[in-house]
CSV table of C-alpha atoms and ligand atoms in Angstrom, one decimal:
chain,number,residue,atom,x,y,z
A,724,MET,CA,-47.9,22.9,42.4
A,725,LYS,CA,-44.2,23.1,41.5
A,726,VAL,CA,-41.2,22.7,43.8
A,727,LEU,CA,-38.3,25.0,43.0
A,728,LYS,CA,-34.9,24.5,44.6
A,729,PHE,CA,-32.2,27.3,44.6
A,730,GLY,CA,-28.6,26.3,45.3
A,731,GLY,CA,-25.9,28.1,47.3
A,732,THR,CA,-24.7,30.6,44.6
A,733,SER,CA,-28.4,31.4,43.7
A,734,VAL,CA,-28.9,32.7,47.3
A,735,GLY,CA,-25.2,33.7,47.8
A,736,SER,CA,-25.7,37.4,48.2
A,737,PRO,CA,-28.4,39.9,48.9
A,738,LYS,CA,-28.5,40.7,45.2
A,739,ASN,CA,-28.9,37.1,44.2
A,740,MET,CA,-31.7,36.7,46.9
A,741,ARG,CA,-33.6,39.6,45.3
A,742,ALA,CA,-33.2,38.0,41.9
A,743,VAL,CA,-34.6,34.7,43.2
A,744,LEU,CA,-37.5,36.7,44.7
A,745,ASP,CA,-38.3,38.3,41.3
A,746,LEU,CA,-38.0,35.0,39.7
A,747,ILE,CA,-40.5,33.1,41.9
A,748,THR,CA,-43.1,35.7,42.4
A,749,ASP,CA,-45.3,35.1,39.3
A,750,GLY,CA,-48.5,34.5,41.3
A,751,ASP,CA,-48.4,30.7,41.0
A,752,GLN,CA,-48.4,28.9,44.4
A,753,LYS,CA,-45.2,27.0,45.0
A,754,ILE,CA,-42.8,25.4,47.4
A,755,VAL,CA,-39.3,26.9,47.4
A,756,VAL,CA,-36.4,24.8,48.8
A,757,LEU,CA,-33.2,26.8,49.7
A,758,SER,CA,-29.7,25.9,50.3
A,759,ALA,CA,-27.3,27.7,52.6
A,760,MET,CA,-25.6,30.8,51.1
A,761,SER,CA,-22.6,29.6,49.2
A,762,GLY,CA,-19.5,28.9,51.3
A,763,THR,CA,-21.5,28.6,54.5
A,764,THR,CA,-21.7,24.8,54.8
A,765,ASN,CA,-17.9,24.5,54.0
A,766,SER,CA,-17.3,27.1,56.9
A,767,LEU,CA,-19.6,25.1,59.2
A,768,VAL,CA,-17.7,21.9,58.3
A,769,GLU,CA,-14.5,23.6,59.1
A,770,ILE,CA,-15.8,24.8,62.5
A,771,SER,CA,-16.9,21.3,63.4
A,772,ASN,CA,-13.6,19.8,62.3
A,773,TYR,CA,-11.7,22.2,64.6
A,774,LEU,CA,-14.1,21.3,67.5
A,775,TYR,CA,-13.4,17.6,66.9
A,776,LYS,CA,-9.7,18.4,67.1
A,777,LYS,CA,-10.4,20.4,70.3
A,778,ASN,CA,-9.1,23.5,68.7
A,779,LYS,CA,-11.8,25.8,70.1
A,780,TYR,CA,-9.9,28.9,69.5
A,781,THR,CA,-9.8,28.6,65.7
A,782,ALA,CA,-13.4,27.3,65.7
A,783,ARG,CA,-14.3,30.6,67.5
A,784,ILE,CA,-12.5,32.7,65.0
A,785,ILE,CA,-14.2,31.1,61.9
A,786,THR,CA,-17.5,31.4,63.7
A,787,GLY,CA,-16.9,35.1,64.4
A,788,ASN,CA,-16.0,35.8,60.8
A,789,LEU,CA,-19.0,34.0,59.5
A,790,GLU,CA,-21.3,35.9,61.9
A,791,ALA,CA,-19.7,39.2,60.8
A,792,LYS,CA,-20.5,38.2,57.1
A,793,TYR,CA,-24.1,37.5,58.0
A,794,LYS,CA,-24.5,40.8,59.9
A,795,LYS,CA,-23.5,42.6,56.7
A,796,VAL,CA,-26.0,40.5,54.6
A,797,VAL,CA,-28.8,41.5,57.0
A,798,ALA,CA,-27.8,45.2,56.8
A,799,GLN,CA,-28.0,45.0,53.0
A,800,LEU,CA,-31.0,42.8,52.6
A,801,PHE,CA,-33.8,44.6,54.4
A,802,SER,CA,-35.2,48.1,54.0
A,803,SER,CA,-37.1,48.6,57.3
A,804,GLU,CA,-35.2,49.0,60.6
A,805,GLU,CA,-37.7,46.5,62.1
A,806,ASN,CA,-36.7,43.8,59.6
A,807,LYS,CA,-33.0,44.5,60.1
A,808,LYS,CA,-33.6,43.9,63.8
A,809,ARG,CA,-35.5,40.7,63.1
A,810,GLY,CA,-32.8,39.5,60.7
A,811,LEU,CA,-30.2,40.1,63.4
A,812,GLU,CA,-32.3,38.1,65.8
A,813,VAL,CA,-32.2,35.2,63.4
A,814,ILE,CA,-28.5,35.4,63.1
A,815,ARG,CA,-28.0,35.8,66.9
A,816,GLU,CA,-30.1,32.6,67.5
A,817,SER,CA,-28.1,30.5,65.1
A,818,PHE,CA,-24.7,31.7,66.1
A,819,ASN,CA,-25.6,31.2,69.8
A,820,THR,CA,-26.4,27.6,68.9
A,821,ILE,CA,-23.0,27.3,67.1
A,822,LYS,CA,-21.2,28.9,70.0
A,823,SER,CA,-22.9,26.6,72.5
A,824,PHE,CA,-20.7,23.7,71.1
A,825,THR,CA,-17.4,25.7,71.4
A,826,SER,CA,-17.1,24.5,75.0
A,827,GLY,CA,-17.5,21.0,76.3
A,828,ASN,CA,-17.3,17.8,74.3
A,829,PHE,CA,-18.2,17.5,70.7
A,830,SER,CA,-20.0,14.8,68.9
A,831,GLU,CA,-22.0,14.0,65.7
A,832,VAL,CA,-25.1,15.5,67.1
A,833,GLY,CA,-23.2,18.8,67.6
A,834,GLU,CA,-21.7,18.6,64.1
A,835,ASN,CA,-25.2,18.0,62.5
A,836,THR,CA,-26.7,20.9,64.5
A,837,ILE,CA,-23.9,23.2,63.4
A,838,LEU,CA,-24.3,22.1,59.7
A,839,ALA,CA,-28.0,22.8,59.8
A,840,GLN,CA,-27.6,26.5,60.6
A,841,GLY,CA,-26.7,27.5,57.0
A,842,GLU,CA,-30.2,26.4,55.7
A,843,LEU,CA,-32.0,27.6,58.8
A,844,ILE,CA,-30.6,31.2,58.4
A,845,SER,CA,-31.0,31.4,54.5
A,846,THR,CA,-34.6,30.3,54.6
A,847,GLN,CA,-35.6,32.6,57.6
A,848,LEU,CA,-33.9,35.7,56.0
A,849,PHE,CA,-35.4,34.9,52.6
A,850,ALA,CA,-38.9,34.5,54.0
A,851,LEU,CA,-38.6,37.8,55.9
A,852,LEU,CA,-37.5,39.5,52.7
A,853,MET,CA,-40.6,38.0,50.8
A,854,SER,CA,-42.9,39.4,53.6
A,855,GLU,CA,-41.2,42.7,53.6
A,856,LYS,CA,-42.0,43.0,49.9
A,857,GLY,CA,-45.6,42.1,50.5
A,858,TYR,CA,-45.8,38.5,49.4
A,859,LYS,CA,-48.0,36.0,51.3
A,860,THR,CA,-45.2,33.7,52.4
A,861,LYS,CA,-44.9,31.0,55.0
A,862,LEU,CA,-41.9,29.1,56.3
A,863,LEU,CA,-42.2,25.3,56.2
A,864,PRO,CA,-39.9,23.9,58.9
A,865,ALA,CA,-38.1,20.9,57.2
A,866,LEU,CA,-37.4,19.4,60.6
A,867,ASP,CA,-41.1,18.8,61.0
A,868,PHE,CA,-41.4,16.5,58.0
A,869,MET,CA,-38.0,15.4,56.5
A,870,LEU,CA,-36.9,12.1,58.1
A,871,ILE,CA,-34.3,9.4,57.5
A,872,ASP,CA,-34.4,5.9,59.1
A,873,GLU,CA,-31.7,4.0,60.9
A,874,ASP,CA,-30.0,3.1,57.6
A,875,LYS,CA,-30.0,6.9,56.8
A,876,VAL,CA,-32.6,6.3,54.0
A,877,ALA,CA,-35.4,8.8,53.4
A,878,ASP,CA,-38.6,7.7,55.0
A,879,THR,CA,-40.9,8.7,52.1
A,880,GLN,CA,-44.1,7.7,53.7
A,881,TYR,CA,-43.4,9.8,56.8
A,882,ILE,CA,-42.4,12.7,54.6
A,883,ARG,CA,-45.6,12.4,52.5
A,884,LYS,CA,-47.8,12.3,55.6
A,885,ASN,CA,-46.1,15.0,57.5
A,886,ILE,CA,-45.5,17.6,54.8
A,887,LYS,CA,-49.2,17.6,54.2
A,888,ALA,CA,-49.8,18.1,58.0
A,889,THR,CA,-47.2,20.9,58.1
A,890,LEU,CA,-48.8,22.7,55.1
A,891,ASN,CA,-52.1,22.6,56.9
A,892,GLU,CA,-50.6,23.8,60.1
A,893,VAL,CA,-48.8,26.8,58.7
A,894,GLY,CA,-51.9,27.8,56.8
A,895,ASP,CA,-52.6,29.2,53.3
A,896,ALA,CA,-49.8,31.1,51.5
A,897,ASP,CA,-48.7,31.8,47.9
A,898,TYR,CA,-45.1,31.0,48.6
A,899,TYR,CA,-43.9,28.3,51.0
A,900,ILE,CA,-40.1,28.5,51.8
A,901,THR,CA,-38.3,25.5,53.3
A,902,GLN,CA,-34.8,24.3,54.1
A,903,GLY,CA,-33.0,21.9,51.8
A,904,PHE,CA,-30.4,19.4,53.1
A,905,ILE,CA,-31.6,19.1,56.8
A,906,CYS,CA,-33.8,16.4,58.3
A,907,LYS,CA,-34.4,14.4,61.5
A,908,ASN,CA,-33.0,11.0,62.0
A,909,ALA,CA,-34.4,7.8,63.7
A,910,ASN,CA,-33.2,9.1,67.1
A,911,ASN,CA,-35.2,12.4,66.5
A,912,GLU,CA,-31.8,14.3,66.3
A,913,ILE,CA,-31.0,16.8,63.6
A,914,ASP,CA,-29.3,15.2,60.7
A,915,ASN,CA,-28.8,15.9,57.0
A,916,LEU,CA,-29.0,14.3,53.4
A,917,GLN,CA,-25.2,14.6,52.9
A,918,ARG,CA,-23.5,17.4,51.0
A,919,GLY,CA,-25.4,18.8,48.1
A,920,GLY,CA,-28.5,17.3,49.7
A,921,SER,CA,-31.0,20.2,48.9
A,922,ASP,CA,-31.5,18.7,45.5
A,923,TYR,CA,-32.7,15.5,47.1
A,924,THR,CA,-34.9,17.5,49.5
A,925,ALA,CA,-36.6,19.1,46.5
A,926,SER,CA,-37.3,15.8,44.8
A,927,LEU,CA,-38.6,14.1,48.0
A,928,ILE,CA,-40.9,17.0,48.5
A,929,GLY,CA,-41.9,17.0,44.8
A,930,ALA,CA,-42.9,13.3,45.0
A,931,ALA,CA,-44.6,13.7,48.5
A,932,ILE,CA,-47.0,16.4,47.2
A,933,GLU,CA,-47.2,15.0,43.7
A,934,ALA,CA,-45.8,18.2,42.1
A,935,ASP,CA,-46.3,19.0,38.5
A,936,GLU,CA,-42.5,19.6,38.1
A,937,ILE,CA,-39.4,19.8,40.2
A,938,GLN,CA,-37.0,22.6,39.3
A,939,ILE,CA,-33.4,22.7,40.3
A,940,TRP,CA,-32.1,26.3,39.9
A,941,THR,CA,-28.3,26.6,40.0
A,942,ASP,CA,-25.4,28.5,38.6
A,943,ILE,CA,-25.1,26.8,35.1
A,944,ASP,CA,-27.5,26.5,32.2
A,945,GLY,CA,-28.2,22.8,32.7
A,946,PHE,CA,-26.7,19.3,32.6
A,947,HIS,CA,-23.5,19.3,30.5
A,948,ASN,CA,-22.1,16.4,28.6
A,949,ASN,CA,-18.9,16.5,30.7
A,950,ASP,CA,-17.7,18.1,34.0
A,951,PRO,CA,-17.0,21.8,33.2
A,952,ARG,CA,-14.7,22.0,36.2
A,953,PHE,CA,-12.2,19.8,34.5
A,954,VAL,CA,-13.0,19.8,30.8
A,955,GLU,CA,-13.1,22.4,28.1
A,956,ASN,CA,-15.9,22.7,25.5
A,957,THR,CA,-18.6,20.9,27.5
A,958,LYS,CA,-22.1,21.3,26.0
A,959,LYS,CA,-25.4,21.5,27.6
A,960,ILE,CA,-27.8,18.6,27.1
A,961,ASP,CA,-31.5,19.5,26.4
A,962,LYS,CA,-33.1,16.2,27.5
A,963,LEU,CA,-32.1,13.2,29.6
A,964,SER,CA,-34.1,10.3,30.7
A,965,PHE,CA,-34.5,9.5,34.4
A,966,ASN,CA,-32.2,6.5,34.0
A,967,GLU,CA,-29.5,8.4,32.2
A,968,ALA,CA,-29.6,11.3,34.8
A,969,ALA,CA,-29.6,8.8,37.7
A,970,GLU,CA,-26.5,7.1,36.5
A,971,LEU,CA,-24.7,10.4,35.9
A,972,ALA,CA,-25.7,11.9,39.3
A,973,TYR,CA,-24.7,8.6,41.0
A,974,PHE,CA,-21.4,8.5,39.3
A,975,GLY,CA,-20.3,12.0,40.3
A,976,ALA,CA,-22.1,14.7,38.2
A,977,LYS,CA,-22.0,17.4,40.9
A,978,ILE,CA,-24.9,19.3,39.5
A,979,LEU,CA,-27.3,16.8,41.1
A,980,HIS,CA,-27.1,15.0,44.4
A,981,PRO,CA,-26.7,11.3,43.7
A,982,GLN,CA,-30.2,10.4,44.9
A,983,THR,CA,-32.2,13.2,43.5
A,984,VAL,CA,-33.6,11.4,40.4
A,985,LEU,CA,-35.0,8.4,42.4
A,986,PRO,CA,-38.1,10.0,44.0
A,987,ALA,CA,-38.9,11.8,40.7
A,988,ARG,CA,-38.6,8.7,38.7
A,989,VAL,CA,-40.8,6.6,41.0
A,990,SER,CA,-43.5,9.4,40.9
A,991,ASN,CA,-42.8,10.2,37.2
A,992,ILE,CA,-42.4,13.9,37.9
A,993,PRO,CA,-40.3,15.8,35.4
A,994,VAL,CA,-37.1,17.5,36.8
A,995,ARG,CA,-35.9,20.7,35.0
A,996,LEU,CA,-32.4,22.1,35.7
A,997,LYS,CA,-32.3,25.9,35.3
A,998,ASN,CA,-29.8,28.7,35.5
A,999,THR,CA,-30.7,31.3,38.1
A,1000,MET,CA,-28.4,33.8,36.3
A,1001,ASN,CA,-30.0,33.2,32.9
A,1002,PRO,CA,-33.7,32.2,33.6
A,1003,THR,CA,-34.9,32.4,30.0
A,1004,ASP,CA,-32.6,29.5,28.9
A,1005,SER,CA,-34.7,26.3,28.6
A,1006,GLY,CA,-32.2,24.4,30.7
A,1007,THR,CA,-32.2,20.5,30.8
A,1008,LEU,CA,-35.4,18.5,31.0
A,1009,ILE,CA,-35.1,15.1,32.8
A,1010,SER,CA,-38.2,12.9,32.3
A,1011,ALA,CA,-39.3,9.4,31.4
A,1012,ASP,CA,-38.6,10.0,27.7
A,1013,SER,CA,-35.3,9.3,26.2
A,1014,ASP,CA,-34.5,11.3,23.1
A,1015,GLY,CA,-32.6,8.3,22.0
A,1016,GLN,CA,-29.4,9.8,20.7
A,1017,GLY,CA,-26.8,7.3,21.9
A,1018,ILE,CA,-24.1,8.5,24.1
A,1019,LYS,CA,-25.1,11.5,26.1
A,1020,ALA,CA,-22.6,12.4,28.8
A,1021,VAL,CA,-19.7,11.3,31.1
A,1022,ALA,CA,-19.1,11.9,34.8
A,1023,ALA,CA,-16.5,10.9,37.3
A,1024,LYS,CA,-16.7,9.9,40.9
A,1025,ASP,CA,-13.5,10.3,43.0
A,1026,GLY,CA,-12.5,8.8,46.3
A,1027,ILE,CA,-12.8,5.2,45.0
A,1028,THR,CA,-10.8,2.3,46.4
A,1029,ALA,CA,-10.3,-0.9,44.4
A,1030,LEU,CA,-9.7,-4.2,46.1
A,1031,LYS,CA,-8.5,-7.3,44.2
A,1032,ILE,CA,-9.1,-10.6,45.9
A,1033,ARG,CA,-7.0,-13.4,44.2
A,1034,SER,CA,-7.5,-17.0,44.9
A,1035,ALA,CA,-6.1,-20.2,43.5
A,1036,ARG,CA,-9.7,-21.3,43.0
A,1037,MET,CA,-12.3,-18.8,42.4
A,1038,LEU,CA,-14.7,-19.4,39.5
A,1039,ASN,CA,-14.5,-23.1,39.9
A,1040,ALA,CA,-15.3,-22.9,43.7
A,1041,TYR,CA,-19.0,-21.9,44.0
A,1042,GLY,CA,-19.6,-19.8,47.1
A,1043,PHE,CA,-16.5,-17.8,46.7
A,1044,LEU,CA,-18.2,-14.6,45.5
A,1045,LYS,CA,-20.9,-15.1,48.0
A,1046,ASN,CA,-18.3,-15.2,50.8
A,1047,VAL,CA,-16.6,-12.1,49.4
A,1048,PHE,CA,-19.9,-10.2,49.2
A,1049,ALA,CA,-21.0,-11.2,52.7
A,1050,VAL,CA,-17.9,-9.3,54.1
A,1051,PHE,CA,-19.1,-6.1,52.4
A,1052,GLU,CA,-22.6,-6.7,53.7
A,1053,LYS,CA,-21.3,-7.3,57.2
A,1054,TYR,CA,-19.4,-4.0,57.0
A,1055,GLN,CA,-22.4,-2.2,55.4
A,1056,THR,CA,-20.2,-1.0,52.6
A,1057,PRO,CA,-21.8,-0.7,49.2
A,1058,ILE,CA,-20.0,-1.9,46.1
A,1059,ASP,CA,-19.9,0.2,42.9
A,1060,MET,CA,-18.0,-1.8,40.2
A,1061,ILE,CA,-17.1,-5.5,39.9
A,1062,SER,CA,-15.0,-7.4,37.5
A,1063,THR,CA,-13.9,-11.0,37.5
A,1064,SER,CA,-11.4,-13.4,36.1
A,1065,GLU,CA,-10.8,-17.1,36.6
A,1066,VAL,CA,-8.6,-16.5,39.6
A,1067,ALA,CA,-9.5,-13.0,40.9
A,1068,VAL,CA,-12.3,-10.5,41.5
A,1069,SER,CA,-11.9,-6.7,41.6
A,1070,ILE,CA,-14.4,-4.6,43.5
A,1071,THR,CA,-14.6,-0.9,44.1
A,1072,ILE,CA,-15.9,0.9,47.2
A,1073,ASP,CA,-16.3,4.6,48.0
A,1074,SER,CA,-16.1,4.4,51.7
A,1075,THR,CA,-12.9,3.4,53.4
A,1076,GLN,CA,-14.4,3.8,56.9
A,1077,ASN,CA,-14.3,-0.1,57.4
A,1078,LEU,CA,-11.4,-0.9,55.1
A,1079,PRO,CA,-9.1,-2.4,57.6
A,1080,GLY,CA,-11.8,-4.8,58.9
A,1081,ILE,CA,-12.9,-5.7,55.3
A,1082,LYS,CA,-9.3,-6.3,54.2
A,1083,GLU,CA,-8.6,-8.5,57.2
A,1084,GLU,CA,-11.6,-10.8,56.6
A,1085,LEU,CA,-11.0,-11.0,52.8
A,1086,THR,CA,-7.5,-12.3,53.3
A,1087,LYS,CA,-9.2,-15.5,54.5
A,1088,PHE,CA,-10.1,-16.1,50.9
A,1089,GLY,CA,-6.9,-15.2,49.2
A,1090,THR,CA,-4.5,-12.4,48.7
A,1091,VAL,CA,-5.8,-8.9,48.8
A,1092,GLU,CA,-4.5,-5.9,46.9
A,1093,VAL,CA,-5.7,-2.4,47.6
A,1094,ASP,CA,-5.5,0.6,45.2
A,1095,SER,CA,-6.6,3.9,46.6
A,1096,GLU,CA,-7.1,7.3,45.0
A,1097,MET,CA,-9.0,6.0,42.0
A,1098,SER,CA,-11.9,7.5,40.0
A,1099,ILE,CA,-14.8,5.9,38.2
A,1100,VAL,CA,-15.5,7.5,34.9
A,1101,CYS,CA,-18.9,6.7,33.7
A,1102,ILE,CA,-20.1,7.0,30.1
A,1103,VAL,CA,-23.9,7.3,29.9
A,1104,GLY,CA,-26.4,7.2,27.2
A,1105,ASP,CA,-29.1,5.1,25.6
A,1106,ILE,CA,-26.5,2.6,24.5
A,1107,ILE,CA,-28.5,-0.1,22.9
A,1108,GLN,CA,-29.1,2.2,20.0
A,1109,GLU,CA,-25.4,2.1,19.1
A,1110,GLU,CA,-24.7,-1.4,20.4
A,1111,ARG,CA,-22.4,-2.6,17.6
A,1112,GLY,CA,-20.1,0.3,17.5
A,1113,PHE,CA,-20.3,1.5,21.0
A,1114,ALA,CA,-17.6,-0.4,22.9
A,1115,PRO,CA,-14.9,0.1,20.2
A,1116,LYS,CA,-15.7,3.8,20.1
A,1117,VAL,CA,-15.2,4.1,23.8
A,1118,PHE,CA,-11.9,2.1,23.8
A,1119,ARG,CA,-10.6,4.1,20.8
A,1120,ALA,CA,-11.4,7.3,22.6
A,1121,LEU,CA,-9.6,6.1,25.7
A,1122,ASN,CA,-6.4,5.1,23.8
A,1123,GLY,CA,-3.4,5.6,26.0
A,1124,ILE,CA,-5.4,5.9,29.3
A,1125,PRO,CA,-4.3,3.4,32.0
A,1126,ILE,CA,-7.6,1.7,32.8
A,1127,ARG,CA,-7.7,-0.5,35.9
A,1128,MET,CA,-11.2,-1.9,35.6
A,1129,ILE,CA,-14.1,-1.9,33.1
A,1130,SER,CA,-17.8,-2.5,33.7
A,1131,TYR,CA,-20.1,-3.0,30.7
A,1132,GLY,CA,-23.5,-4.7,30.4
A,1133,GLY,CA,-24.7,-4.0,33.9
A,1134,SER,CA,-27.3,-1.7,32.5
A,1135,LYS,CA,-27.9,-0.4,29.0
A,1136,TYR,CA,-27.3,3.1,30.2
A,1137,ASN,CA,-23.6,3.0,31.2
A,1138,ILE,CA,-20.2,1.8,30.7
A,1139,SER,CA,-17.7,2.5,33.5
A,1140,VAL,CA,-14.0,2.5,33.7
A,1141,LEU,CA,-11.7,2.8,36.7
A,1142,VAL,CA,-8.7,5.0,36.4
A,1143,PRO,CA,-6.2,6.6,38.9
A,1144,THR,CA,-7.5,9.9,40.0
A,1145,SER,CA,-4.2,11.5,38.7
A,1146,ASN,CA,-5.5,10.5,35.1
A,1147,LYS,CA,-9.1,11.6,35.6
A,1148,LYS,CA,-8.9,15.0,33.9
A,1149,GLU,CA,-7.1,13.4,30.9
A,1150,THR,CA,-9.6,10.7,30.7
A,1151,LEU,CA,-12.6,13.1,30.7
A,1152,GLN,CA,-11.0,15.4,28.2
A,1153,ALA,CA,-10.2,12.4,25.8
A,1154,LEU,CA,-13.8,11.4,26.0
A,1155,SER,CA,-15.0,14.9,25.2
A,1156,ASP,CA,-12.6,15.3,22.3
A,1157,ASN,CA,-12.9,11.8,20.9
A,1158,LEU,CA,-16.4,10.7,21.7
A,1159,LEU,CA,-18.8,13.4,22.7
A,1160,ASN,CA,-17.7,16.3,20.5
A,1161,SER,CA,-16.4,14.5,17.4
B,120,ADP,P1,-25.7,24.4,43.8
B,120,ADP,O1,-25.0,25.2,44.8
B,120,ADP,O2,-26.7,25.3,43.0
B,120,ADP,O3,-26.3,23.2,44.2
B,120,ADP,P2,-23.6,22.9,42.7
B,120,ADP,O4,-22.2,23.5,42.8
B,120,ADP,O5,-23.9,21.8,43.6
B,120,ADP,O6,-24.6,24.1,42.6
B,120,ADP,O7,-23.7,22.3,41.2
B,120,ADP,C1,-23.5,23.1,40.0
B,120,ADP,C2,-22.1,22.9,39.6
B,120,ADP,O8,-21.9,21.6,39.2
B,120,ADP,C3,-21.7,23.7,38.3
B,120,ADP,O9,-21.4,25.0,38.6
B,120,ADP,C4,-20.6,22.8,37.7
B,120,ADP,O10,-19.3,23.4,38.0
B,120,ADP,C5,-20.7,21.5,38.4
B,120,ADP,N1,-20.9,20.4,37.5
B,120,ADP,C6,-20.3,19.2,37.5
B,120,ADP,N2,-20.6,18.4,36.5
B,120,ADP,C7,-21.5,19.1,35.8
B,120,ADP,C8,-22.3,18.7,34.6
B,120,ADP,N3,-22.1,17.5,34.0
B,120,ADP,N4,-23.1,19.6,34.1
B,120,ADP,C9,-23.3,20.8,34.8
B,120,ADP,N5,-22.6,21.2,35.9
B,120,ADP,C10,-21.7,20.3,36.3
B,121,LIG,N1,-25.7,23.4,51.9
B,121,LIG,C1,-25.5,22.1,51.7
B,121,LIG,C2,-24.1,21.8,51.1
B,121,LIG,O1,-23.4,22.8,50.8
B,121,LIG,C3,-26.6,21.4,50.9
B,121,LIG,C4,-26.7,22.0,49.5
B,121,LIG,O2,-26.1,22.9,49.1
B,121,LIG,O3,-27.4,21.3,48.7
B,121,LIG,O4,-23.7,20.7,50.9
B,122,MG,MG1,-25.5,21.2,44.7
């Protein structure tokens, strides 16, 4: 069985939903993971933010506008009056849930419940459409089998066991429709896999059912060698290895949620990226094979903070790095890049939630400098093949760019540089012009 995931734009209008229906109904049994219709999760985040700020009035206005939009979708999506009524019932239930939080106190549980409504609506409407057109379809409630633990890590054993149970429970169908993004957490509350998480849902399900292939259907023809939102003349890549794709996704390529590749890599299930708007294009295939062509692509991750800890005695004093790392461990803050000199170590983090505490503790070991609004630009490929010429090529391409840190040699798949976010676009364009397309 295959697992197919369709993103926000792919299900972003009644017309697009019908196109997805035509695309998936080839008679092969499959699990279809859907995102919320495009723009919905952003609106739900906005509603939650106003509720946190106790601005219930604005939260209610945005809720009302979104509900009106969905009523139009229902009117255009279904043919029969009965299904239009059922569709409105789906909308009413979700919006009643959202409105129940527009009075009283607001917390993370409320936020996560609101954020879940986008996927709950899109999947119920789509499953209803499938049934209206006569396809044997069942809805698989993701909240019955998708689970994250106390550390917010997906519980793959639980997912494996419970998706099988859920498939048995809902009974035989040709097409199973389920929600991306949403899950339960260790407290049995509604939670999610972070923004863009539907990709991750698809690969977790793919691994759990030992799928033949995981397909990520989106609004572009595949993985490009640079970020098309910032750079001109990006090119589609036909093949990537799991390792290359994992580095690119982790370091910011928005086309894939950062964790998507991991379950597929562990279970050796190919991931294919396809364009819903141009389904005959072959897309990008991510698999265990590398096609060994040196540098493949670059990606950038924003929101990075760099900390430089300078001490009179660093490298000579064993235990220094251990003490520094212990601070990040204590504050449960992952480190992305590291570089060292005799007297200082520079470290980057992508979460500033605990920065004040981290900074205070680090000052015990030396002076601490903080640079915010930085971006990691990551250059990915099967680098060993070009070992001799690789680093000079990258540095020539980056001539004139103010580089704050460099990381090379951590794996054979990437070299990363840290630049101010204000120089990111220029850095990406320089890499396209001087390295990828030359
Ligand atoms: P979906 O809603 O289908 O999940 P996303 O917006 O999350 O779609 O991801 C697709 C978008 O990712 C593309 O439209 C493109 O703008 C952006 N993107 C960023 N980097 C890349 C890249 N390297 N290759 C392709 N698309 C990329
Ligand atoms: N709807 C969620 C988001 O917008 C998840 C996803 O689209 O993958 O982040
Ligand atoms: Mg996405």
